[in-house]
């Protein structure tokens, strides 16, 4: 028996919560819909994190703050424990969110109209950030075989030849793929050959399932260290994305000596006055919570796999190797447009999922299901989907 209660139903309405309060415009049946879209979990954030924030807020002055020494030693301990890596304090810096970090890294290393490669279907803000910074989007779509994603090496080679940066998702969202050391080493070597840097978004790293291993991109080879920059965070694994805390890990001094001062000059070095306390509490005190949570998530994933195999065989799923997101292959449902498919899930099944087409090329007629939720909610959602699919 775990001492943490992931079955607890917590009402998240009216907390300015994106997942529950932020989709009203999509449906008239707002209260009846189960929201299973944006990537946070419905579990209570672990107590040590909330306690640390409360404690800091007891002080009467909410002034500017600097990262305490303990922030760095905590990250060093975490890297050692999680990935077997000894890092130096100089290798890491705070960043106010992974997407903001990606945006600034692209600005730092490229100019307008330079190419930035992504491998879709992939986390949709990647394309947004590239368009938003007026860089040129270059695609090397992933291959899908037997409901598993693979790198299209030929397409990647061509794409990198026209790019300055590869924006990499590791583990992959929405496919949940944990890239192997061999794959990462080959990506790094190819990037280096083309003179490309690699921004590796590793926000889901610490949600890697048993039987798989996450390795921060720059750690996999000398080439990877030369070209790689990782963005990592406690936000997904400890369910604290609203704290806006992440970190860059850049072990190559030639890269970080450019990037870290650039972040300061661009006003992206400041954390809120309670952020460091929260991050330290998360990494230091919440390991047992995250282990228990991971077990719960893996059981949820298995529940979905079994349920759709046995009861909704027209749906297929990409088996995730990390995180609480499942990409459902809905191509056999026979919808003519992706809009029709997305509104089928909301209007007919009563569940709000992410439309796979928003993840770009190859995501069409897929839907992303967030299983970071109590089991009873997931079971109800599966029943609803089954009923709606049977009625088609
Ligand atoms: C791959 C990936 N990167 C980044 C983010 C968001 O990061 P942040 O909230 O730190 O900007 C998410 C959130 O879902 C994600 O899945």
JSON list of N, CA and C in Angstrom, two decimals, residues 291-340:
[
{"chain": "A", "resi": 291, "resn": "UNK", "atom": "N", "xyz": [8.22, 8.03, -7.29]},
{"chain": "A", "resi": 291, "resn": "UNK", "atom": "CA", "xyz": [8.28, 6.58, -7.55]},
{"chain": "A", "resi": 291, "resn": "UNK", "atom": "C", "xyz": [6.88, 5.98, -7.49]},
{"chain": "A", "resi": 292, "resn": "UNK", "atom": "N", "xyz": [6.13, 6.35, -6.44]},
{"chain": "A", "resi": 292, "resn": "UNK", "atom": "CA", "xyz": [4.77, 5.82, -6.29]},
{"chain": "A", "resi": 292, "resn": "UNK", "atom": "C", "xyz": [3.88, 6.33, -7.43]},
{"chain": "A", "resi": 293, "resn": "UNK", "atom": "N", "xyz": [4.07, 7.57, -7.80]},
{"chain": "A", "resi": 293, "resn": "UNK", "atom": "CA", "xyz": [3.27, 8.16, -8.87]},
{"chain": "A", "resi": 293, "resn": "UNK", "atom": "C", "xyz": [3.56, 7.46, -10.20]},
{"chain": "A", "resi": 294, "resn": "UNK", "atom": "N", "xyz": [4.83, 7.18, -10.44]},
{"chain": "A", "resi": 294, "resn": "UNK", "atom": "CA", "xyz": [5.20, 6.49, -11.68]},
{"chain": "A", "resi": 294, "resn": "UNK", "atom": "C", "xyz": [4.55, 5.10, -11.75]},
{"chain": "A", "resi": 295, "resn": "UNK", "atom": "N", "xyz": [4.51, 4.45, -10.60]},
{"chain": "A", "resi": 295, "resn": "UNK", "atom": "CA", "xyz": [3.89, 3.11, -10.59]},
{"chain": "A", "resi": 295, "resn": "UNK", "atom": "C", "xyz": [2.40, 3.24, -10.94]},
{"chain": "A", "resi": 296, "resn": "UNK", "atom": "N", "xyz": [1.76, 4.24, -10.38]},
{"chain": "A", "resi": 296, "resn": "UNK", "atom": "CA", "xyz": [0.34, 4.47, -10.64]},
{"chain": "A", "resi": 296, "resn": "UNK", "atom": "C", "xyz": [0.11, 4.77, -12.13]},
{"chain": "A", "resi": 297, "resn": "UNK", "atom": "N", "xyz": [0.99, 5.60, -12.68]},
{"chain": "A", "resi": 297, "resn": "UNK", "atom": "CA", "xyz": [0.85, 5.96, -14.10]},
{"chain": "A", "resi": 297, "resn": "UNK", "atom": "C", "xyz": [1.05, 4.72, -14.99]},
{"chain": "A", "resi": 298, "resn": "UNK", "atom": "N", "xyz": [2.06, 3.95, -14.67]},
{"chain": "A", "resi": 298, "resn": "UNK", "atom": "CA", "xyz": [2.30, 2.75, -15.50]},
{"chain": "A", "resi": 298, "resn": "UNK", "atom": "C", "xyz": [1.10, 1.81, -15.42]},
{"chain": "A", "resi": 299, "resn": "UNK", "atom": "N", "xyz": [0.47, 1.74, -14.26]},
{"chain": "A", "resi": 299, "resn": "UNK", "atom": "CA", "xyz": [-0.73, 0.91, -14.14]},
{"chain": "A", "resi": 299, "resn": "UNK", "atom": "C", "xyz": [-1.89, 1.51, -14.96]},
{"chain": "A", "resi": 300, "resn": "UNK", "atom": "N", "xyz": [-1.98, 2.82, -14.96]},
{"chain": "A", "resi": 300, "resn": "UNK", "atom": "CA", "xyz": [-3.01, 3.47, -15.78]},
{"chain": "A", "resi": 300, "resn": "UNK", "atom": "C", "xyz": [-2.79, 3.18, -17.27]},
{"chain": "A", "resi": 301, "resn": "UNK", "atom": "N", "xyz": [-1.54, 3.25, -17.68]},
{"chain": "A", "resi": 301, "resn": "UNK", "atom": "CA", "xyz": [-1.21, 2.98, -19.09]},
{"chain": "A", "resi": 301, "resn": "UNK", "atom": "C", "xyz": [-1.60, 1.54, -19.44]},
{"chain": "A", "resi": 302, "resn": "UNK", "atom": "N", "xyz": [-1.28, 0.63, -18.54]},
{"chain": "A", "resi": 302, "resn": "UNK", "atom": "CA", "xyz": [-1.61, -0.78, -18.78]},
{"chain": "A", "resi": 302, "resn": "UNK", "atom": "C", "xyz": [-3.14, -0.98, -18.84]},
{"chain": "A", "resi": 303, "resn": "UNK", "atom": "N", "xyz": [-3.84, -0.24, -17.98]},
{"chain": "A", "resi": 303, "resn": "UNK", "atom": "CA", "xyz": [-5.30, -0.32, -18.00]},
{"chain": "A", "resi": 303, "resn": "UNK", "atom": "C", "xyz": [-5.84, 0.09, -19.38]},
{"chain": "A", "resi": 304, "resn": "UNK", "atom": "N", "xyz": [-5.31, 1.19, -19.90]},
{"chain": "A", "resi": 304, "resn": "UNK", "atom": "CA", "xyz": [-5.76, 1.67, -21.21]},
{"chain": "A", "resi": 304, "resn": "UNK", "atom": "C", "xyz": [-5.43, 0.63, -22.29]},
{"chain": "A", "resi": 305, "resn": "UNK", "atom": "N", "xyz": [-4.21, 0.11, -22.22]},
{"chain": "A", "resi": 305, "resn": "UNK", "atom": "CA", "xyz": [-3.80, -0.87, -23.24]},
{"chain": "A", "resi": 305, "resn": "UNK", "atom": "C", "xyz": [-4.75, -2.06, -23.25]},
{"chain": "A", "resi": 306, "resn": "UNK", "atom": "N", "xyz": [-5.03, -2.57, -22.05]},
{"chain": "A", "resi": 306, "resn": "UNK", "atom": "CA", "xyz": [-5.88, -3.76, -21.95]},
{"chain": "A", "resi": 306, "resn": "UNK", "atom": "C", "xyz": [-7.31, -3.43, -22.41]},
{"chain": "A", "resi": 307, "resn": "UNK", "atom": "N", "xyz": [-7.78, -2.27, -21.96]},
{"chain": "A", "resi": 307, "resn": "UNK", "atom": "CA", "xyz": [-9.18, -1.90, -22.24]},
{"chain": "A", "resi": 307, "resn": "UNK", "atom": "C", "xyz": [-9.40, -1.75, -23.74]},
{"chain": "A", "resi": 308, "resn": "UNK", "atom": "N", "xyz": [-8.50, -1.02, -24.39]},
{"chain": "A", "resi": 308, "resn": "UNK", "atom": "CA", "xyz": [-8.79, -0.79, -25.81]},
{"chain": "A", "resi": 308, "resn": "UNK", "atom": "C", "xyz": [-8.49, -2.05, -26.64]},
{"chain": "A", "resi": 309, "resn": "UNK", "atom": "N", "xyz": [-7.55, -2.85, -26.20]},
{"chain": "A", "resi": 309, "resn": "UNK", "atom": "CA", "xyz": [-7.29, -4.10, -26.92]},
{"chain": "A", "resi": 309, "resn": "UNK", "atom": "C", "xyz": [-8.52, -4.99, -26.86]},
{"chain": "A", "resi": 310, "resn": "UNK", "atom": "N", "xyz": [-9.09, -5.10, -25.66]},
{"chain": "A", "resi": 310, "resn": "UNK", "atom": "CA", "xyz": [-10.21, -6.03, -25.48]},
{"chain": "A", "resi": 310, "resn": "UNK", "atom": "C", "xyz": [-11.56, -5.45, -25.91]},
{"chain": "A", "resi": 311, "resn": "UNK", "atom": "N", "xyz": [-11.75, -4.14, -25.72]},
{"chain": "A", "resi": 311, "resn": "UNK", "atom": "CA", "xyz": [-13.10, -3.60, -25.87]},
{"chain": "A", "resi": 311, "resn": "UNK", "atom": "C", "xyz": [-13.25, -2.54, -26.96]},
{"chain": "A", "resi": 312, "resn": "UNK", "atom": "N", "xyz": [-12.15, -1.88, -27.34]},
{"chain": "A", "resi": 312, "resn": "UNK", "atom": "CA", "xyz": [-12.27, -0.86, -28.40]},
{"chain": "A", "resi": 312, "resn": "UNK", "atom": "C", "xyz": [-11.20, -1.12, -29.46]},
{"chain": "A", "resi": 313, "resn": "UNK", "atom": "N", "xyz": [-11.23, -2.28, -30.10]},
{"chain": "A", "resi": 313, "resn": "UNK", "atom": "CA", "xyz": [-10.11, -2.64, -30.97]},
{"chain": "A", "resi": 313, "resn": "UNK", "atom": "C", "xyz": [-9.94, -1.74, -32.19]},
{"chain": "A", "resi": 314, "resn": "UNK", "atom": "N", "xyz": [-10.94, -0.89, -32.46]},
{"chain": "A", "resi": 314, "resn": "UNK", "atom": "CA", "xyz": [-10.75, 0.04, -33.59]},
{"chain": "A", "resi": 314, "resn": "UNK", "atom": "C", "xyz": [-9.77, 1.16, -33.22]},
{"chain": "A", "resi": 315, "resn": "UNK", "atom": "N", "xyz": [-9.51, 1.30, -31.93]},
{"chain": "A", "resi": 315, "resn": "UNK", "atom": "CA", "xyz": [-8.46, 2.24, -31.50]},
{"chain": "A", "resi": 315, "resn": "UNK", "atom": "C", "xyz": [-7.17, 1.45, -31.31]},
{"chain": "A", "resi": 316, "resn": "UNK", "atom": "N", "xyz": [-6.06, 2.09, -31.63]},
{"chain": "A", "resi": 316, "resn": "UNK", "atom": "CA", "xyz": [-4.75, 1.49, -31.34]},
{"chain": "A", "resi": 316, "resn": "UNK", "atom": "C", "xyz": [-4.00, 2.52, -30.51]},
{"chain": "A", "resi": 317, "resn": "UNK", "atom": "N", "xyz": [-3.03, 2.06, -29.75]},
{"chain": "A", "resi": 317, "resn": "UNK", "atom": "CA", "xyz": [-2.26, 3.06, -29.02]},
{"chain": "A", "resi": 317, "resn": "UNK", "atom": "C", "xyz": [-0.77, 2.90, -29.24]},
{"chain": "A", "resi": 318, "resn": "UNK", "atom": "N", "xyz": [-0.10, 4.04, -29.20]},
{"chain": "A", "resi": 318, "resn": "UNK", "atom": "CA", "xyz": [1.36, 4.01, -29.21]},
{"chain": "A", "resi": 318, "resn": "UNK", "atom": "C", "xyz": [1.77, 3.73, -27.77]},
{"chain": "A", "resi": 319, "resn": "UNK", "atom": "N", "xyz": [2.46, 2.63, -27.55]},
{"chain": "A", "resi": 319, "resn": "UNK", "atom": "CA", "xyz": [2.84, 2.26, -26.19]},
{"chain": "A", "resi": 319, "resn": "UNK", "atom": "C", "xyz": [3.90, 3.24, -25.67]},
{"chain": "A", "resi": 320, "resn": "UNK", "atom": "N", "xyz": [3.55, 4.07, -24.67]},
{"chain": "A", "resi": 320, "resn": "UNK", "atom": "CA", "xyz": [4.57, 5.03, -24.19]},
{"chain": "A", "resi": 320, "resn": "UNK", "atom": "C", "xyz": [5.64, 4.33, -23.36]},
{"chain": "A", "resi": 321, "resn": "UNK", "atom": "N", "xyz": [6.83, 4.90, -23.41]},
{"chain": "A", "resi": 321, "resn": "UNK", "atom": "CA", "xyz": [7.94, 4.39, -22.59]},
{"chain": "A", "resi": 321, "resn": "UNK", "atom": "C", "xyz": [8.27, 5.39, -21.49]},
{"chain": "A", "resi": 322, "resn": "UNK", "atom": "N", "xyz": [7.52, 6.50, -21.49]},
{"chain": "A", "resi": 322, "resn": "UNK", "atom": "CA", "xyz": [7.70, 7.54, -20.48]},
{"chain": "A", "resi": 322, "resn": "UNK", "atom": "C", "xyz": [6.45, 8.41, -20.47]},
{"chain": "A", "resi": 323, "resn": "UNK", "atom": "N", "xyz": [6.22, 9.02, -19.32]},
{"chain": "A", "resi": 323, "resn": "UNK", "atom": "CA", "xyz": [5.21, 10.06, -19.13]},
{"chain": "A", "resi": 323, "resn": "UNK", "atom": "C", "xyz": [3.76, 9.54, -19.10]},
{"chain": "A", "resi": 324, "resn": "UNK", "atom": "N", "xyz": [2.86, 10.48, -18.93]},
{"chain": "A", "resi": 324, "resn": "UNK", "atom": "CA", "xyz": [1.46, 10.13, -18.67]},
{"chain": "A", "resi": 324, "resn": "UNK", "atom": "C", "xyz": [0.57, 10.46, -19.87]},
{"chain": "A", "resi": 325, "resn": "UNK", "atom": "N", "xyz": [1.19, 10.46, -21.06]},
{"chain": "A", "resi": 325, "resn": "UNK", "atom": "CA", "xyz": [0.45, 10.82, -22.27]},
{"chain": "A", "resi": 325, "resn": "UNK", "atom": "C", "xyz": [0.43, 9.64, -23.21]},
{"chain": "A", "resi": 326, "resn": "UNK", "atom": "N", "xyz": [-0.76, 9.34, -23.74]},
{"chain": "A", "resi": 326, "resn": "UNK", "atom": "CA", "xyz": [-0.86, 8.22, -24.68]},
{"chain": "A", "resi": 326, "resn": "UNK", "atom": "C", "xyz": [-1.39, 8.74, -26.01]},
{"chain": "A", "resi": 327, "resn": "UNK", "atom": "N", "xyz": [-0.67, 8.46, -27.08]},
{"chain": "A", "resi": 327, "resn": "UNK", "atom": "CA", "xyz": [-1.12, 8.87, -28.40]},
{"chain": "A", "resi": 327, "resn": "UNK", "atom": "C", "xyz": [-1.97, 7.74, -28.97]},
{"chain": "A", "resi": 328, "resn": "UNK", "atom": "N", "xyz": [-3.25, 8.05, -29.16]},
{"chain": "A", "resi": 328, "resn": "UNK", "atom": "CA", "xyz": [-4.20, 7.05, -29.64]},
{"chain": "A", "resi": 328, "resn": "UNK", "atom": "C", "xyz": [-4.33, 7.16, -31.15]},
{"chain": "A", "resi": 329, "resn": "UNK", "atom": "N", "xyz": [-4.17, 6.05, -31.81]},
{"chain": "A", "resi": 329, "resn": "UNK", "atom": "CA", "xyz": [-4.30, 6.01, -33.26]},
{"chain": "A", "resi": 329, "resn": "UNK", "atom": "C", "xyz": [-5.78, 5.75, -33.58]},
{"chain": "A", "resi": 330, "resn": "UNK", "atom": "N", "xyz": [-6.43, 6.79, -34.12]},
{"chain": "A", "resi": 330, "resn": "UNK", "atom": "CA", "xyz": [-7.88, 6.70, -34.37]},
{"chain": "A", "resi": 330, "resn": "UNK", "atom": "C", "xyz": [-8.18, 6.58, -35.86]},
{"chain": "A", "resi": 331, "resn": "UNK", "atom": "N", "xyz": [-7.18, 6.20, -36.63]},
{"chain": "A", "resi": 331, "resn": "UNK", "atom": "CA", "xyz": [-7.37, 6.21, -38.09]},
{"chain": "A", "resi": 331, "resn": "UNK", "atom": "C", "xyz": [-8.45, 5.25, -38.55]},
{"chain": "A", "resi": 332, "resn": "UNK", "atom": "N", "xyz": [-8.65, 4.17, -37.78]},
{"chain": "A", "resi": 332, "resn": "UNK", "atom": "CA", "xyz": [-9.66, 3.19, -38.19]},
{"chain": "A", "resi": 332, "resn": "UNK", "atom": "C", "xyz": [-11.09, 3.64, -37.91]},
{"chain": "A", "resi": 333, "resn": "UNK", "atom": "N", "xyz": [-11.25, 4.77, -37.20]},
{"chain": "A", "resi": 333, "resn": "UNK", "atom": "CA", "xyz": [-12.62, 5.22, -36.92]},
{"chain": "A", "resi": 333, "resn": "UNK", "atom": "C", "xyz": [-13.29, 5.80, -38.16]},
{"chain": "A", "resi": 334, "resn": "UNK", "atom": "N", "xyz": [-12.50, 6.13, -39.15]},
{"chain": "A", "resi": 334, "resn": "UNK", "atom": "CA", "xyz": [-13.06, 6.50, -40.45]},
{"chain": "A", "resi": 334, "resn": "UNK", "atom": "C", "xyz": [-13.56, 7.94, -40.58]},
{"chain": "A", "resi": 335, "resn": "UNK", "atom": "N", "xyz": [-13.06, 8.85, -39.75]},
{"chain": "A", "resi": 335, "resn": "UNK", "atom": "CA", "xyz": [-13.50, 10.25, -39.90]},
{"chain": "A", "resi": 335, "resn": "UNK", "atom": "C", "xyz": [-12.84, 10.87, -41.13]},
{"chain": "A", "resi": 336, "resn": "UNK", "atom": "N", "xyz": [-13.60, 11.81, -41.75]},
{"chain": "A", "resi": 336, "resn": "UNK", "atom": "CA", "xyz": [-13.08, 12.41, -42.97]},
{"chain": "A", "resi": 336, "resn": "UNK", "atom": "C", "xyz": [-12.13, 13.58, -42.67]},
{"chain": "A", "resi": 337, "resn": "UNK", "atom": "N", "xyz": [-12.40, 14.27, -41.55]},
{"chain": "A", "resi": 337, "resn": "UNK", "atom": "CA", "xyz": [-11.52, 15.39, -41.21]},
{"chain": "A", "resi": 337, "resn": "UNK", "atom": "C", "xyz": [-11.09, 15.27, -39.75]},
{"chain": "A", "resi": 338, "resn": "UNK", "atom": "N", "xyz": [-9.98, 15.90, -39.44]},
{"chain": "A", "resi": 338, "resn": "UNK", "atom": "CA", "xyz": [-9.47, 15.85, -38.06]},
{"chain": "A", "resi": 338, "resn": "UNK", "atom": "C", "xyz": [-10.38, 16.64, -37.13]},
{"chain": "A", "resi": 339, "resn": "UNK", "atom": "N", "xyz": [-11.01, 17.68, -37.65]},
{"chain": "A", "resi": 339, "resn": "UNK", "atom": "CA", "xyz": [-11.96, 18.45, -36.83]},
{"chain": "A", "resi": 339, "resn": "UNK", "atom": "C", "xyz": [-13.13, 17.57, -36.39]},
{"chain": "A", "resi": 340, "resn": "UNK", "atom": "N", "xyz": [-13.60, 16.76, -37.34]},
{"chain": "A", "resi": 340, "resn": "UNK", "atom": "CA", "xyz": [-14.72, 15.85, -37.00]},
{"chain": "A", "resi": 340, "resn": "UNK", "atom": "C", "xyz": [-14.30, 14.87, -35.91]}
]
